[in-house]
Amino acid sequence: MTGLEDHLRGLWLPLVTPFQGGALDERSLRRLTRHYSAQGIDGFILGATSGEGMTLREAELERLVAIVRDEMAAGRRTLPICLGLSGADTARLKDRLDETADWPIDGYLIASPYYVRPSQRGLLAHFETLADHAAWPLALYNIPYRTSVNITNQTMLRLAEHPNIVGLKDCGASREQSIALLRDRPKEFRVLTGEDANFFEALSDGADGGIVLSAHVETATFAAVYAEAKRGNHDAALARWHEVADLTRLLFAEPSPAPAKYWLWRCGLIDSPEVRLPMVEVSSELAAAIDREIERRTKVAA
């Protein structure tokens, strides 16, 4: 699959990475891939924040990509894959681009350098260097509350001119900044929100879609929110949004992706809610709240 910019819209799923006994749980990963490939999602993000990518060894990350691609090939639907990469060393990230250049992916999702807090000139040079080097297109990831640096719109608009930078996962500083970027961006530059709780709001503002962890649950409803918004049916989109808005708070009540993994485990989609340190599994209080919500939704569906 080529032309990432043509596919970087709609509902993308930042797939959790299942573990069991400290290892990649390949059986659960295959089950997840089959399940979500049959749902109304438009692409997978692998090995990023929700996938606990910073805890994955290179061999695990490569196996993760291979399994997801293999399961899709065996099914009836092939979706684009973006590989999440992050780091604060431009040279090391160039090496990672080389190491993954022949993997069966369609692009990268690359976050701002964390901790070092580069200037806007530094961000510009960092991302342009990576885009010049990458074999696959890049979507950037602006999330200043994790990286301590915000990519300003002035910098982003310059980066959007690069032919190998095709979009943005927007977890930026403010709605005002996001609206201004949507107004001023080049026509083919895609902007997807990465803030689950703002999915409907971002679509109303003109975003091209979302990368939504909460869509692991009630996937069809999240897809319907996007579909109705795209058709211009504001009231219908809002009505569907009200069905899942509370989920976006529940699934982020403790550090993600532990709540989503607990939900998926309780529903039988993964064999363990295991996460890797420094993440820990959900508290007993949140587990009880999730159990109640699963029971409530099961009764409503019945």
mmCIF file of C-alpha atoms in Angstrom, residues 63-199:
data_model
loop_
_atom_site.group_PDB
_atom_site.id
_atom_site.type_symbol
_atom_site.label_atom_id
_atom_site.label_comp_id
_atom_site.label_asym_id
_atom_site.label_seq_id
_atom_site.Cartn_x
_atom_site.Cartn_y
_atom_site.Cartn_z
ATOM 1 C CA ARG A 63 7.725 -9.298 15.026
ATOM 2 C CA LEU A 64 4.769 -7.101 15.971
ATOM 3 C CA VAL A 65 4.679 -5.544 12.510
ATOM 4 C CA ALA A 66 5.137 -8.901 10.773
ATOM 5 C CA ILE A 67 2.277 -10.551 12.672
ATOM 6 C CA VAL A 68 -0.173 -7.729 12.044
ATOM 7 C CA ARG A 69 0.680 -7.661 8.336
ATOM 8 C CA ASP A 70 0.492 -11.459 8.133
ATOM 9 C CA GLU A 71 -2.938 -11.599 9.766
ATOM 10 C CA MET A 72 -4.284 -8.908 7.465
ATOM 11 C CA ALA A 73 -2.931 -10.768 4.438
ATOM 12 C CA ALA A 74 -4.795 -13.860 5.580
ATOM 13 C CA GLY A 75 -8.027 -11.915 5.942
ATOM 14 C CA ARG A 76 -10.241 -9.951 3.630
ATOM 15 C CA ARG A 77 -9.052 -6.426 4.399
ATOM 16 C CA THR A 78 -5.634 -4.793 4.268
ATOM 17 C CA LEU A 79 -5.135 -1.579 6.220
ATOM 18 C CA PRO A 80 -2.192 0.833 6.252
ATOM 19 C CA ILE A 81 0.321 0.589 9.083
ATOM 20 C CA CYS A 82 2.295 3.426 10.627
ATOM 21 C CA LEU A 83 5.171 2.521 12.906
ATOM 22 C CA GLY A 84 5.631 4.690 15.979
ATOM 23 C CA LEU A 85 9.159 5.900 16.626
ATOM 24 C CA SER A 86 10.440 8.328 19.213
ATOM 25 C CA GLY A 87 13.692 9.568 20.603
ATOM 26 C CA ALA A 88 15.785 12.588 21.460
ATOM 27 C CA ASP A 89 18.817 11.750 19.288
ATOM 28 C CA THR A 90 18.408 12.623 15.609
ATOM 29 C CA ALA A 91 21.312 10.439 14.528
ATOM 30 C CA ARG A 92 19.937 7.429 16.382
ATOM 31 C CA LEU A 93 16.510 7.946 14.829
ATOM 32 C CA LYS A 94 18.140 7.996 11.400
ATOM 33 C CA ASP A 95 19.601 4.605 12.256
ATOM 34 C CA ARG A 96 16.141 3.375 13.261
ATOM 35 C CA LEU A 97 14.783 4.547 9.911
ATOM 36 C CA ASP A 98 17.491 2.524 8.179
ATOM 37 C CA GLU A 99 16.810 -0.531 10.337
ATOM 38 C CA THR A 100 13.086 -0.468 9.528
ATOM 39 C CA ALA A 101 13.257 0.649 5.890
ATOM 40 C CA ASP A 102 12.373 -2.781 4.484
ATOM 41 C CA TRP A 103 9.649 -3.600 7.009
ATOM 42 C CA PRO A 104 6.089 -4.035 5.615
ATOM 43 C CA ILE A 105 4.825 -0.632 6.760
ATOM 44 C CA ASP A 106 3.349 2.405 5.030
ATOM 45 C CA GLY A 107 4.859 5.193 7.078
ATOM 46 C CA TYR A 108 6.067 6.425 10.441
ATOM 47 C CA LEU A 109 4.530 8.345 13.313
ATOM 48 C CA ILE A 110 7.390 10.292 14.884
ATOM 49 C CA ALA A 111 7.038 12.294 18.082
ATOM 50 C CA SER A 112 8.961 15.410 18.986
ATOM 51 C CA PRO A 113 12.246 14.859 20.821
ATOM 52 C CA TYR A 114 11.473 14.474 24.504
ATOM 53 C CA TYR A 115 13.302 15.925 27.509
ATOM 54 C CA VAL A 116 15.902 17.970 25.611
ATOM 55 C CA ARG A 117 13.424 20.746 24.713
ATOM 56 C CA PRO A 118 14.926 21.896 21.393
ATOM 57 C CA SER A 119 14.152 25.290 19.894
ATOM 58 C CA GLN A 120 11.798 25.645 16.936
ATOM 59 C CA ARG A 121 14.864 25.814 14.668
ATOM 60 C CA GLY A 122 16.043 22.582 16.255
ATOM 61 C CA LEU A 123 12.664 20.918 15.681
ATOM 62 C CA LEU A 124 12.661 22.053 12.080
ATOM 63 C CA ALA A 125 16.155 20.682 11.453
ATOM 64 C CA HIS A 126 15.374 17.441 13.320
ATOM 65 C CA PHE A 127 12.235 16.583 11.363
ATOM 66 C CA GLU A 128 13.598 17.722 7.999
ATOM 67 C CA THR A 129 16.695 15.562 8.528
ATOM 68 C CA LEU A 130 14.500 12.534 9.270
ATOM 69 C CA ALA A 131 12.133 13.232 6.379
ATOM 70 C CA ASP A 132 15.062 13.560 3.962
ATOM 71 C CA HIS A 133 16.371 10.196 5.149
ATOM 72 C CA ALA A 134 13.213 8.098 5.531
ATOM 73 C CA ALA A 135 12.198 5.474 2.996
ATOM 74 C CA TRP A 136 8.550 5.886 4.044
ATOM 75 C CA PRO A 137 6.396 9.010 4.592
ATOM 76 C CA LEU A 138 6.263 10.645 8.008
ATOM 77 C CA ALA A 139 3.347 11.786 10.125
ATOM 78 C CA LEU A 140 4.527 13.967 12.993
ATOM 79 C CA TYR A 141 3.259 13.731 16.565
ATOM 80 C CA ASN A 142 2.891 16.958 18.525
ATOM 81 C CA ILE A 143 2.254 16.179 22.187
ATOM 82 C CA PRO A 144 3.900 18.863 24.330
ATOM 83 C CA TYR A 145 2.569 17.554 27.651
ATOM 84 C CA ARG A 146 4.736 14.455 27.128
ATOM 85 C CA THR A 147 7.728 15.965 25.319
ATOM 86 C CA SER A 148 7.861 19.425 26.962
ATOM 87 C CA VAL A 149 8.094 21.113 23.579
ATOM 88 C CA ASN A 150 5.307 22.376 21.325
ATOM 89 C CA ILE A 151 5.668 22.442 17.544
ATOM 90 C CA THR A 152 4.294 25.875 16.728
ATOM 91 C CA ASN A 153 2.081 26.375 13.700
ATOM 92 C CA GLN A 154 4.793 28.442 12.033
ATOM 93 C CA THR A 155 7.177 25.503 12.299
ATOM 94 C CA MET A 156 4.528 22.943 11.366
ATOM 95 C CA LEU A 157 3.537 24.825 8.225
ATOM 96 C CA ARG A 158 7.150 24.872 7.100
ATOM 97 C CA LEU A 159 7.446 21.146 7.784
ATOM 98 C CA ALA A 160 4.201 20.513 5.891
ATOM 99 C CA GLU A 161 5.940 21.776 2.752
ATOM 100 C CA HIS A 162 8.336 18.802 2.861
ATOM 101 C CA PRO A 163 7.192 16.179 0.338
ATOM 102 C CA ASN A 164 7.867 13.322 2.771
ATOM 103 C CA ILE A 165 5.933 14.827 5.703
ATOM 104 C CA VAL A 166 2.279 14.113 5.052
ATOM 105 C CA GLY A 167 0.389 14.655 8.283
ATOM 106 C CA LEU A 168 0.145 15.251 11.995
ATOM 107 C CA LYS A 169 -1.209 13.540 15.084
ATOM 108 C CA ASP A 170 -2.372 16.594 16.972
ATOM 109 C CA CYS A 171 -2.232 16.547 20.752
ATOM 110 C CA GLY A 172 -1.162 20.166 20.761
ATOM 111 C CA ALA A 173 -1.279 23.024 23.167
ATOM 112 C CA SER A 174 -4.718 24.460 22.469
ATOM 113 C CA ARG A 175 -7.857 24.222 20.372
ATOM 114 C CA GLU A 176 -7.078 27.698 19.042
ATOM 115 C CA GLN A 177 -3.737 26.480 17.707
ATOM 116 C CA SER A 178 -5.379 23.430 16.146
ATOM 117 C CA ILE A 179 -8.084 25.468 14.413
ATOM 118 C CA ALA A 180 -5.510 27.876 13.005
ATOM 119 C CA LEU A 181 -3.438 24.970 11.668
ATOM 120 C CA LEU A 182 -6.484 23.397 10.030
ATOM 121 C CA ARG A 183 -7.220 26.733 8.379
ATOM 122 C CA ASP A 184 -3.710 27.410 7.095
ATOM 123 C CA ARG A 185 -2.340 23.946 6.247
ATOM 124 C CA PRO A 186 -1.612 22.832 2.687
ATOM 125 C CA LYS A 187 -4.547 21.075 1.042
ATOM 126 C CA GLU A 188 -3.005 17.584 1.110
ATOM 127 C CA PHE A 189 -1.558 17.805 4.631
ATOM 128 C CA ARG A 190 -3.595 15.580 6.967
ATOM 129 C CA VAL A 191 -4.381 16.438 10.582
ATOM 130 C CA LEU A 192 -5.786 13.782 12.929
ATOM 131 C CA THR A 193 -6.534 14.440 16.557
ATOM 132 C CA GLY A 194 -4.844 12.238 19.112
ATOM 133 C CA GLU A 195 -6.976 13.442 22.014
ATOM 134 C CA ASP A 196 -9.730 10.886 22.495
ATOM 135 C CA ALA A 197 -11.939 13.203 24.526
ATOM 136 C CA ASN A 198 -11.786 15.830 21.757
ATOM 137 C CA PHE A 199 -12.587 13.501 18.840
#
